[in-house]
CSV table of C-alpha atoms in Angstrom, one decimal:
chain,number,residue,atom,x,y,z
F,1084,UNK,CA,15.4,30.9,9.5
F,1085,UNK,CA,12.4,30.7,11.9
F,1086,UNK,CA,12.0,27.0,10.9
F,1087,UNK,CA,15.5,26.1,12.2
F,1088,UNK,CA,15.2,24.2,15.5
F,1089,UNK,CA,18.4,22.2,15.7
F,1090,UNK,CA,22.0,22.5,14.4
F,1091,UNK,CA,24.6,19.9,14.9
F,1092,UNK,CA,28.4,19.9,14.4
F,1093,UNK,CA,30.6,16.9,13.7
F,1094,UNK,CA,34.0,17.6,15.3
F,1095,UNK,CA,34.6,18.8,18.9
F,1096,UNK,CA,38.0,20.4,18.2
F,1097,UNK,CA,39.5,23.8,17.8
F,1098,UNK,CA,37.0,24.7,15.0
F,1099,UNK,CA,33.8,23.0,16.1
F,1100,UNK,CA,33.7,23.9,19.8
F,1101,UNK,CA,34.3,27.7,19.5
F,1102,UNK,CA,32.1,28.0,16.4
F,1103,UNK,CA,29.1,26.4,17.9
F,1104,UNK,CA,29.6,28.3,21.2
F,1105,UNK,CA,29.4,31.6,19.3
F,1106,UNK,CA,26.4,30.5,17.3
F,1107,UNK,CA,24.6,29.2,20.4
F,1108,UNK,CA,25.2,32.6,22.1
F,1109,UNK,CA,23.7,34.5,19.2
F,1110,UNK,CA,20.7,32.1,18.6
F,1111,UNK,CA,19.3,31.1,22.0
F,1112,UNK,CA,16.1,29.8,20.4
F,1113,UNK,CA,18.0,27.1,18.4
F,1114,UNK,CA,19.4,23.9,20.0
F,1115,UNK,CA,23.1,23.3,19.1
F,1116,UNK,CA,24.7,19.9,19.5
F,1117,UNK,CA,28.4,19.1,19.1
F,1118,UNK,CA,29.2,15.4,18.2
F,1119,UNK,CA,32.5,13.6,18.3
F,1120,UNK,CA,33.3,9.9,18.3
F,1121,UNK,CA,36.0,10.6,20.9
F,1122,UNK,CA,34.1,10.2,24.2
F,1123,UNK,CA,37.0,11.6,26.3
F,1124,UNK,CA,37.0,14.7,24.2
F,1125,UNK,CA,33.2,15.2,24.8
F,1126,UNK,CA,33.7,14.7,28.5
F,1127,UNK,CA,36.3,17.4,28.6
F,1128,UNK,CA,33.9,19.8,26.9
F,1129,UNK,CA,31.3,19.1,29.5
F,1130,UNK,CA,33.5,20.2,32.4
F,1131,UNK,CA,34.8,23.8,32.7
F,1132,UNK,CA,38.0,22.6,34.4
F,1133,UNK,CA,39.0,20.3,31.6
F,1134,UNK,CA,38.3,22.1,28.4
F,1135,UNK,CA,40.4,20.6,25.6
F,1136,UNK,CA,40.7,24.0,23.8
F,1137,UNK,CA,41.7,27.3,25.3
F,1138,UNK,CA,40.7,30.4,23.5
F,1139,UNK,CA,40.2,33.8,25.2
F,1140,UNK,CA,36.5,34.3,25.9
F,1141,UNK,CA,35.5,30.7,25.2
F,1142,UNK,CA,34.8,29.8,28.9
F,1143,UNK,CA,32.4,32.7,29.3
F,1144,UNK,CA,30.5,31.7,26.2
F,1145,UNK,CA,30.2,28.2,27.4
F,1146,UNK,CA,28.9,29.4,30.8
F,1147,UNK,CA,26.1,31.2,28.9
F,1148,UNK,CA,25.2,28.3,26.6
F,1149,UNK,CA,26.3,24.9,27.9
F,1150,UNK,CA,23.4,22.7,29.2
F,1151,UNK,CA,21.0,25.4,27.9
F,1152,UNK,CA,21.0,25.4,24.1
F,1153,UNK,CA,24.5,23.9,23.6
F,1154,UNK,CA,25.1,20.2,24.3
F,1155,UNK,CA,27.9,17.7,23.6
F,1156,UNK,CA,27.5,14.1,22.7
F,1157,UNK,CA,29.2,11.0,21.4
F,1158,UNK,CA,25.9,9.5,20.3
F,1159,UNK,CA,25.3,10.1,16.6
F,1160,UNK,CA,21.6,9.4,16.9
F,1161,UNK,CA,21.3,12.3,19.4
F,1162,UNK,CA,23.2,14.5,17.1
F,1163,UNK,CA,21.2,13.8,13.9
F,1164,UNK,CA,17.7,13.3,15.4
F,1165,UNK,CA,15.5,16.2,14.0
F,1166,UNK,CA,18.5,18.1,12.8
F,1167,UNK,CA,18.1,20.9,10.2
F,1168,UNK,CA,21.7,21.9,9.6
F,1169,UNK,CA,24.9,19.9,10.0
F,1170,UNK,CA,28.3,21.5,10.2
F,1171,UNK,CA,31.4,19.4,9.4
F,1172,UNK,CA,34.4,20.6,11.4
F,1173,UNK,CA,36.7,17.5,11.4
F,1174,UNK,CA,40.4,17.4,10.7
F,1175,UNK,CA,41.7,17.4,7.2
F,1176,UNK,CA,45.4,16.6,7.6
F,1177,UNK,CA,47.9,16.3,4.8
F,1178,UNK,CA,49.6,13.0,3.8
F,1179,UNK,CA,52.3,12.1,1.4
F,1180,UNK,CA,51.1,11.6,-2.1
F,1181,UNK,CA,51.5,8.0,-3.4
F,1182,UNK,CA,51.9,9.2,-7.0
F,1183,UNK,CA,54.2,12.1,-6.2
F,1184,UNK,CA,56.6,11.3,-3.4
F,1185,UNK,CA,57.8,14.9,-3.0
F,1186,UNK,CA,54.2,16.2,-2.7
F,1187,UNK,CA,51.6,16.3,0.0
F,1188,UNK,CA,47.8,16.1,-0.5
F,1189,UNK,CA,44.8,16.6,1.8
F,1190,UNK,CA,43.5,13.5,3.5
F,1191,UNK,CA,39.7,13.9,3.5
F,1192,UNK,CA,39.0,10.4,5.0
F,1193,UNK,CA,37.3,12.0,8.1
F,1194,UNK,CA,35.1,14.2,5.9
F,1195,UNK,CA,34.1,11.2,3.8
F,1196,UNK,CA,33.5,9.0,6.9
F,1197,UNK,CA,31.2,11.7,8.4
F,1198,UNK,CA,29.3,12.2,5.2
F,1199,UNK,CA,28.7,8.5,4.8
F,1200,UNK,CA,27.6,8.2,8.4
F,1201,UNK,CA,25.1,11.0,7.9
F,1202,UNK,CA,23.8,9.5,4.6
F,1203,UNK,CA,23.4,6.1,6.2
F,1204,UNK,CA,21.6,7.4,9.2
F,1205,UNK,CA,18.9,9.2,7.1
F,1206,UNK,CA,18.6,6.2,4.8
F,1207,UNK,CA,18.0,4.0,7.8
F,1208,UNK,CA,15.4,6.4,9.2
F,1209,UNK,CA,13.8,6.7,5.8
F,1210,UNK,CA,13.2,10.4,6.4
F,1211,UNK,CA,12.1,12.7,3.6
F,1212,UNK,CA,13.0,16.3,4.3
F,1213,UNK,CA,15.7,18.9,3.5
F,1214,UNK,CA,19.0,18.8,5.5
F,1215,UNK,CA,21.8,21.2,4.9
F,1216,UNK,CA,25.5,20.3,5.3
F,1217,UNK,CA,27.9,23.1,5.9
F,1218,UNK,CA,31.6,22.3,5.5
F,1219,UNK,CA,33.8,24.3,7.9
F,1220,UNK,CA,37.1,22.4,7.5
F,1221,UNK,CA,39.6,23.5,4.9
F,1222,UNK,CA,39.2,21.1,2.0
F,1223,UNK,CA,40.8,20.7,-1.5
F,1224,UNK,CA,39.1,22.1,-4.5
F,1225,UNK,CA,36.2,20.0,-5.8
F,1226,UNK,CA,35.6,18.2,-2.5
F,1227,UNK,CA,32.0,19.4,-2.9
F,1228,UNK,CA,31.7,17.3,-6.0
F,1229,UNK,CA,32.8,14.2,-4.0
F,1230,UNK,CA,30.4,15.0,-1.1
F,1231,UNK,CA,27.5,15.3,-3.6
F,1232,UNK,CA,28.3,11.9,-5.0
F,1233,UNK,CA,28.1,10.4,-1.6
F,1234,UNK,CA,24.9,12.2,-0.7
F,1235,UNK,CA,23.2,11.2,-4.0
F,1236,UNK,CA,23.5,7.5,-3.0
F,1237,UNK,CA,20.4,8.2,-0.9
F,1238,UNK,CA,17.5,9.7,-2.8
F,1239,UNK,CA,15.0,9.6,0.0
F,1240,UNK,CA,16.3,12.8,1.6
F,1241,UNK,CA,17.2,16.0,-0.1
F,1242,UNK,CA,20.5,17.2,1.2
F,1243,UNK,CA,22.2,20.4,0.4
F,1244,UNK,CA,25.9,21.0,0.7
F,1245,UNK,CA,27.4,24.4,1.1
F,1246,UNK,CA,30.8,25.7,2.1
F,1247,UNK,CA,30.9,28.3,4.8
F,1248,UNK,CA,34.1,30.1,5.7
F,1249,UNK,CA,34.6,32.8,8.4
F,1250,UNK,CA,37.9,34.6,7.9
F,1251,UNK,CA,40.0,35.8,10.8
F,1252,UNK,CA,41.3,39.2,11.4
F,1253,UNK,CA,43.1,38.9,14.8
F,1254,UNK,CA,45.0,36.2,16.8
F,1255,UNK,CA,42.0,35.3,18.9
F,1256,UNK,CA,39.6,32.6,17.6
F,1257,UNK,CA,36.6,33.9,19.6
F,1258,UNK,CA,37.1,37.5,18.6
F,1259,UNK,CA,37.4,36.4,15.0
F,1260,UNK,CA,34.1,34.5,15.2
F,1261,UNK,CA,32.4,37.5,16.8
F,1262,UNK,CA,34.0,40.1,14.6
F,1263,UNK,CA,35.0,38.6,11.3
F,1264,UNK,CA,36.5,40.6,8.4
F,1265,UNK,CA,34.3,38.6,6.0
F,1266,UNK,CA,32.2,35.4,5.8
F,1267,UNK,CA,32.3,33.5,2.5
F,1268,UNK,CA,29.5,31.1,1.7
F,1269,UNK,CA,29.7,28.9,-1.4
F,1270,UNK,CA,26.7,27.2,-2.8
F,1271,UNK,CA,24.9,26.0,-5.9
F,1272,UNK,CA,22.5,27.8,-8.2
F,1273,UNK,CA,19.3,25.7,-7.9
F,1274,UNK,CA,16.4,27.2,-5.9
F,1275,UNK,CA,16.9,24.6,-3.2
F,1276,UNK,CA,20.6,25.3,-3.0
F,1277,UNK,CA,20.1,29.0,-2.9
F,1278,UNK,CA,17.6,28.5,-0.1
F,1279,UNK,CA,20.2,26.7,2.0
F,1280,UNK,CA,22.8,29.4,1.2
F,1281,UNK,CA,20.4,32.1,2.3
F,1282,UNK,CA,19.5,30.2,5.5
F,1283,UNK,CA,23.2,30.2,6.5
F,1284,UNK,CA,23.6,33.8,5.5
F,1285,UNK,CA,20.6,34.8,7.8
F,1286,UNK,CA,22.2,32.9,10.7
F,1287,UNK,CA,25.4,35.0,10.3
F,1288,UNK,CA,23.5,38.2,9.8
F,1289,UNK,CA,22.4,38.0,13.4
F,1290,UNK,CA,25.7,39.6,14.3
F,1291,UNK,CA,27.7,40.1,11.0
F,1292,UNK,CA,27.0,43.0,8.8
F,1293,UNK,CA,25.5,42.0,5.4
F,1294,UNK,CA,28.3,43.8,3.5
F,1295,UNK,CA,30.8,41.4,5.0
F,1296,UNK,CA,29.1,38.3,3.7
F,1297,UNK,CA,30.2,37.2,0.3
F,1298,UNK,CA,28.3,34.6,-1.7
F,1299,UNK,CA,30.2,32.5,-4.3
F,1300,UNK,CA,30.0,29.1,-6.0
F,1301,UNK,CA,31.3,26.1,-4.2
F,1302,UNK,CA,34.7,25.8,-6.0
F,1303,UNK,CA,35.5,29.5,-5.6
F,1304,UNK,CA,34.8,29.3,-1.8
F,1305,UNK,CA,36.9,26.1,-1.5
F,1306,UNK,CA,39.8,27.8,-3.3
F,1307,UNK,CA,39.5,31.1,-1.5
F,1308,UNK,CA,40.2,29.6,1.9
F,1309,UNK,CA,43.4,27.8,0.6
F,1310,UNK,CA,44.6,30.9,-1.2
F,1311,UNK,CA,44.0,33.3,1.7
F,1312,UNK,CA,46.0,31.1,4.1
F,1313,UNK,CA,48.7,30.6,1.5
F,1314,UNK,CA,49.1,34.3,0.9
F,1315,UNK,CA,49.4,34.9,4.7
F,1316,UNK,CA,52.0,32.1,5.0
F,1317,UNK,CA,53.9,33.6,2.0
F,1318,UNK,CA,54.0,37.0,3.8
F,1319,UNK,CA,55.5,35.4,6.9
F,1320,UNK,CA,58.1,33.6,4.9
F,1321,UNK,CA,58.9,36.7,3.0
F,1322,UNK,CA,59.7,38.8,6.1
F,1323,UNK,CA,61.6,35.9,7.6
F,1324,UNK,CA,63.8,35.5,4.6
F,1325,UNK,CA,64.8,39.1,5.0
F,1326,UNK,CA,66.0,38.5,8.5
F,1327,UNK,CA,68.7,36.3,7.2
F,1328,UNK,CA,69.7,39.0,4.7
F,1329,UNK,CA,69.8,41.6,7.4
F,1330,UNK,CA,72.1,39.5,9.5
F,1331,UNK,CA,74.4,38.9,6.5
F,1332,UNK,CA,74.6,42.6,5.6
F,1333,UNK,CA,74.2,44.6,8.8
F,1334,UNK,CA,70.8,46.0,8.1
F,1335,UNK,CA,68.2,46.2,10.9
F,1336,UNK,CA,65.0,44.2,10.2
F,1337,UNK,CA,62.9,46.5,12.4
F,1338,UNK,CA,64.0,49.5,10.4
F,1339,UNK,CA,63.4,47.7,7.1
F,1340,UNK,CA,60.0,46.5,8.3
F,1341,UNK,CA,59.1,50.1,9.3
F,1342,UNK,CA,60.0,51.3,5.8
F,1343,UNK,CA,58.1,48.8,3.8
F,1344,UNK,CA,55.1,48.8,6.1
F,1345,UNK,CA,54.7,52.6,5.6
F,1346,UNK,CA,53.8,51.7,2.0
F,1347,UNK,CA,50.0,51.5,2.1
F,1348,UNK,CA,50.0,48.9,-0.6
F,1349,UNK,CA,52.0,46.6,1.7
F,1350,UNK,CA,50.9,47.6,5.2
F,1351,UNK,CA,52.1,46.3,8.5
F,1352,UNK,CA,50.0,43.1,9.1
F,1353,UNK,CA,51.9,39.8,9.2
F,1354,UNK,CA,55.2,41.5,9.0
F,1355,UNK,CA,56.5,40.5,12.5
F,1356,UNK,CA,59.6,38.3,12.0
F,1357,UNK,CA,59.7,35.1,13.8
F,1358,UNK,CA,61.2,31.7,14.0
F,1359,UNK,CA,58.5,30.5,11.6
F,1360,UNK,CA,54.8,30.0,11.2
F,1361,UNK,CA,53.0,27.1,12.8
F,1362,UNK,CA,49.5,25.9,13.6
F,1363,UNK,CA,47.3,23.4,11.9
F,1364,UNK,CA,46.5,25.6,8.8
F,1365,UNK,CA,49.3,27.3,7.0
F,1366,UNK,CA,51.7,24.5,6.1
F,1367,UNK,CA,48.9,22.2,5.3
F,1368,UNK,CA,47.0,24.6,3.2
F,1369,UNK,CA,50.1,25.8,1.2
F,1370,UNK,CA,51.2,22.2,0.5
F,1371,UNK,CA,47.6,21.3,-0.3
F,1372,UNK,CA,47.4,24.2,-2.8
F,1373,UNK,CA,50.7,23.1,-4.3
F,1374,UNK,CA,49.4,19.6,-4.8
F,1375,UNK,CA,46.2,20.8,-6.5
F,1376,UNK,CA,48.3,22.9,-8.9
F,1377,UNK,CA,50.7,20.0,-9.5
F,1378,UNK,CA,47.8,17.5,-10.2
F,1379,UNK,CA,46.6,19.8,-12.9
F,1380,UNK,CA,49.9,20.1,-14.6
F,1381,UNK,CA,50.8,23.5,-13.2
F,1382,UNK,CA,54.3,22.5,-12.0
F,1383,UNK,CA,55.8,26.0,-12.0
F,1384,UNK,CA,52.9,27.3,-9.9
F,1385,UNK,CA,53.2,24.3,-7.5
F,1386,UNK,CA,57.0,24.9,-7.1
F,1387,UNK,CA,56.4,28.5,-6.3
F,1388,UNK,CA,54.1,27.7,-3.4
F,1389,UNK,CA,56.3,24.9,-2.1
F,1390,UNK,CA,59.1,27.5,-1.6
F,1391,UNK,CA,56.9,29.2,1.0
F,1392,UNK,CA,57.1,26.1,3.2
F,1393,UNK,CA,60.7,25.5,2.3
F,1394,UNK,CA,61.6,29.0,3.5
F,1395,UNK,CA,59.7,28.3,6.8
F,1396,UNK,CA,61.6,25.1,7.4
F,1397,UNK,CA,64.8,27.0,6.7
F,1398,UNK,CA,64.0,29.7,9.2
F,1399,UNK,CA,63.4,27.1,12.0
F,1400,UNK,CA,66.5,25.2,11.1
F,1401,UNK,CA,68.6,28.4,10.9
F,1402,UNK,CA,67.5,29.6,14.3
F,1403,UNK,CA,68.2,26.3,15.9
F,1404,UNK,CA,71.7,26.2,14.4
F,1405,UNK,CA,72.3,29.8,15.5
F,1406,UNK,CA,71.6,28.8,19.1
F,1407,UNK,CA,73.9,25.8,18.9
F,1408,UNK,CA,76.7,27.7,17.3
F,1409,UNK,CA,76.5,30.7,19.7
F,1410,UNK,CA,76.7,28.2,22.6
F,1411,UNK,CA,80.0,26.8,21.2
F,1412,UNK,CA,78.4,23.6,19.8
F,1413,UNK,CA,78.1,22.2,23.3
F,1414,UNK,CA,74.7,21.7,24.7
F,1415,UNK,CA,75.3,18.4,26.5
F,1416,UNK,CA,73.3,18.4,29.8
F,1417,UNK,CA,73.0,22.2,29.7
F,1418,UNK,CA,69.7,23.6,30.8
F,1419,UNK,CA,68.0,25.6,28.1
F,1420,UNK,CA,64.9,27.6,29.1
F,1421,UNK,CA,62.2,27.6,26.4
F,1422,UNK,CA,59.6,30.4,26.6
F,1423,UNK,CA,56.5,29.2,24.7
F,1424,UNK,CA,55.7,25.9,22.9
F,1425,UNK,CA,52.2,26.9,21.6
F,1426,UNK,CA,52.3,28.0,18.0
F,1427,UNK,CA,51.0,31.5,18.9
F,1428,UNK,CA,50.0,33.4,22.1
F,1429,UNK,CA,46.7,33.1,23.8
F,1430,UNK,CA,46.2,29.4,22.9
F,1431,UNK,CA,47.3,26.0,24.1
F,1432,UNK,CA,47.5,24.7,20.6
F,1433,UNK,CA,50.9,23.1,19.8
F,1434,UNK,CA,50.1,21.7,16.4
F,1435,UNK,CA,53.0,22.3,14.0
F,1436,UNK,CA,54.4,24.8,16.3
F,1437,UNK,CA,57.8,26.2,15.3
F,1438,UNK,CA,58.8,25.9,19.0
F,1439,UNK,CA,58.5,22.1,18.8
F,1440,UNK,CA,60.9,22.0,15.9
F,1441,UNK,CA,63.5,24.1,17.7
F,1442,UNK,CA,63.1,22.2,20.9
F,1443,UNK,CA,63.6,18.9,19.1
F,1444,UNK,CA,66.9,20.2,17.6
F,1445,UNK,CA,68.1,21.3,21.0
F,1446,UNK,CA,67.2,17.9,22.5
F,1447,UNK,CA,69.2,16.1,19.8
F,1448,UNK,CA,72.2,18.1,20.9
F,1449,UNK,CA,71.8,16.8,24.5
F,1450,UNK,CA,70.1,19.8,26.1
F,1451,UNK,CA,67.8,19.7,29.1
F,1452,UNK,CA,64.7,21.8,28.5
F,1453,UNK,CA,63.0,23.8,31.2
F,1454,UNK,CA,59.8,25.1,29.6
F,1455,UNK,CA,57.4,27.9,30.5
F,1456,UNK,CA,54.2,28.4,28.6
F,1457,UNK,CA,51.2,30.2,30.2
F,1458,UNK,CA,48.8,27.6,28.7
F,1459,UNK,CA,50.4,24.7,26.8
F,1460,UNK,CA,51.4,21.7,28.9
F,1461,UNK,CA,53.8,18.8,28.7
F,1462,UNK,CA,51.1,16.4,27.4
F,1463,UNK,CA,50.3,18.7,24.5
F,1464,UNK,CA,54.0,19.0,23.5
F,1465,UNK,CA,54.6,15.3,23.8
F,1466,UNK,CA,51.5,14.5,21.8
F,1467,UNK,CA,52.6,16.8,19.0
F,1468,UNK,CA,56.1,15.4,19.0
F,1469,UNK,CA,54.7,11.9,18.8
F,1470,UNK,CA,52.5,12.9,15.9
F,1471,UNK,CA,55.5,14.2,14.1
F,1472,UNK,CA,57.4,11.0,15.0
F,1473,UNK,CA,60.3,13.0,16.7
F,1474,UNK,CA,59.6,11.8,20.3
F,1475,UNK,CA,62.1,9.6,22.1
F,1476,UNK,CA,61.4,7.9,25.4
F,1477,UNK,CA,64.5,9.6,27.0
F,1478,UNK,CA,62.8,13.0,26.5
F,1479,UNK,CA,60.6,12.3,29.5
F,1480,UNK,CA,63.6,13.0,31.7
F,1481,UNK,CA,64.9,15.8,29.5
F,1482,UNK,CA,61.8,18.1,29.6
F,1483,UNK,CA,60.3,19.8,32.6
F,1484,UNK,CA,57.5,22.4,32.6
F,1485,UNK,CA,57.3,25.3,35.1
F,1486,UNK,CA,54.6,27.6,36.2
F,1487,UNK,CA,56.6,30.7,35.7
F,1488,UNK,CA,59.6,32.0,33.8
F,1489,UNK,CA,61.7,32.8,36.8
F,1490,UNK,CA,61.6,29.2,38.1
F,1491,UNK,CA,62.2,27.8,34.6
F,1492,UNK,CA,65.4,29.9,34.3
F,1493,UNK,CA,67.2,28.8,37.5
F,1494,UNK,CA,70.7,27.3,36.6
F,1495,UNK,CA,69.9,27.8,32.9
F,1496,UNK,CA,72.5,28.7,30.3
F,1497,UNK,CA,70.1,30.3,27.9
F,1498,UNK,CA,66.5,31.6,27.5
F,1499,UNK,CA,65.0,30.9,24.1
F,1500,UNK,CA,61.8,32.9,23.3
F,1501,UNK,CA,59.7,31.1,20.7
F,1502,UNK,CA,56.2,32.3,21.2
F,1503,UNK,CA,55.0,36.0,21.4
F,1504,UNK,CA,53.3,35.8,24.8
F,1505,UNK,CA,52.9,39.2,26.4
F,1506,UNK,CA,54.0,37.6,29.7
F,1507,UNK,CA,57.5,37.2,28.3
F,1508,UNK,CA,57.9,41.0,28.0
F,1509,UNK,CA,57.1,41.4,31.7
F,1510,UNK,CA,59.6,38.8,33.1
F,1511,UNK,CA,62.1,40.0,35.7
F,1512,UNK,CA,65.1,39.4,33.5
F,1513,UNK,CA,67.5,41.2,35.9
F,1514,UNK,CA,66.5,39.0,38.8
F,1515,UNK,CA,66.6,35.9,36.5
F,1516,UNK,CA,70.1,36.7,35.3
F,1517,UNK,CA,71.5,36.4,38.9
F,1518,UNK,CA,70.3,32.8,39.1
F,1519,UNK,CA,71.6,31.7,35.6
F,1520,UNK,CA,74.9,30.2,34.5
F,1521,UNK,CA,77.5,32.3,32.8
F,1522,UNK,CA,77.6,33.2,30.0
F,1523,UNK,CA,73.9,33.8,30.0
F,1524,UNK,CA,72.2,34.0,26.6
F,1525,UNK,CA,68.8,35.2,25.4
F,1526,UNK,CA,67.8,34.0,21.9
F,1527,UNK,CA,64.8,36.1,21.0
F,1528,UNK,CA,62.9,34.3,18.2
F,1529,UNK,CA,60.1,36.9,18.2
F,1530,UNK,CA,62.2,40.1,18.7
F,1531,UNK,CA,60.1,40.9,21.8
F,1532,UNK,CA,62.8,42.5,24.0
F,1533,UNK,CA,64.8,45.7,24.0
F,1534,UNK,CA,68.4,44.9,23.1
F,1535,UNK,CA,69.9,47.7,25.1
F,1536,UNK,CA,68.1,46.9,28.3
F,1537,UNK,CA,68.9,43.2,28.1
F,1538,UNK,CA,72.5,43.7,27.3
F,1539,UNK,CA,72.9,46.2,30.1
F,1540,UNK,CA,71.8,43.5,32.5
F,1541,UNK,CA,74.7,41.3,31.2
F,1542,UNK,CA,73.0,38.9,28.8
F,1543,UNK,CA,74.4,37.9,25.4
F,1544,UNK,CA,71.4,38.9,23.4
F,1545,UNK,CA,70.7,37.3,20.0
F,1546,UNK,CA,67.7,38.3,17.9
F,1547,UNK,CA,66.4,37.8,14.3
F,1548,UNK,CA,67.6,40.3,11.7
């Protein structure tokens, strides 16, 4: 590891930025460079006031490392000059399969484009030394084989490809990077490949216990990431499915959850019911896993995993319909206050947020949305709705963001809690009630509030399960 002088990362997003910030803080003797073709994105990273990603603790890490041993660039030559290790942390979205219209597969065009750019750069420079590629993005099984094929076009430089995954254990990206439950590194069996694997292992051992680092072959590491996220998504859909059953039978989801969580084989993690999972990983990874199964003739296995996503879509739709029905199927020009549009607390990330889906359904019914989210802003919401192709120009006048929950609730007919921000537990609901229209509803999509306290104020309180 003493020979490592420079590490670069392709992709200045939610993965690349925080990952390199942590590495730079742990290895001050190594120069880290984050590269992205998006110049505006790079400029945002260079200024503390305009960071494109918010994660608790990230700003402090950047203060320690930026312009010292961590830099940002949109110049590929600057990123690749004298580099020893290259991390690939670019987006791998899903797209509809051309051969199977009901299925979705990973789109690895950005991975392929980066790999070709890297190979072409070294071919042009005619350099002859070892460079290690580390894949950080979630990719379909056997992507490693395709990467190797691209790299082998250039025989003048010996390039290793390994797959490194750091698994989360909390809801904070920085804390997960600093305190991972496990790190999985997939690599080949040749001496050169094992050397690259050990090099990455030593980098992590600077702050991660050796017992938490698992070495596998490339295919196993690729599949492990998909399966882990799919299992977690499955768990969310499982508890959410029971909320519907509780509502139909009179059972209490919190009591049911307490009973099943007391079984040590099940435990309590990922058993909080919600309006549905979101974020850039779960849906994509589950559908990607289903496609891999389907493409290998495992139709029944694929169908099983598709049901996880189908259940998630049902939960979002069910909650939206519940709001509309409880409000007598009349939302025309009524102000609805939305608490939270990010897909989880402590981030500004709105990608595939369940909140976006619910908000869209309410807008379709003619509602006016007053939104409070401690971090996510109008631009993020609009961008995500445009990506999902559910944005309409008239929504500019239908959506307004506020700096606090009390202001957002003035003249509102209902408050809809969609993200589990701690702030929402502390709101002055009694004072807010006095400034709302009657009847005043609270639809709690995260079961954050105490029913007795809220109903005593005068609200019509509706929760899951």
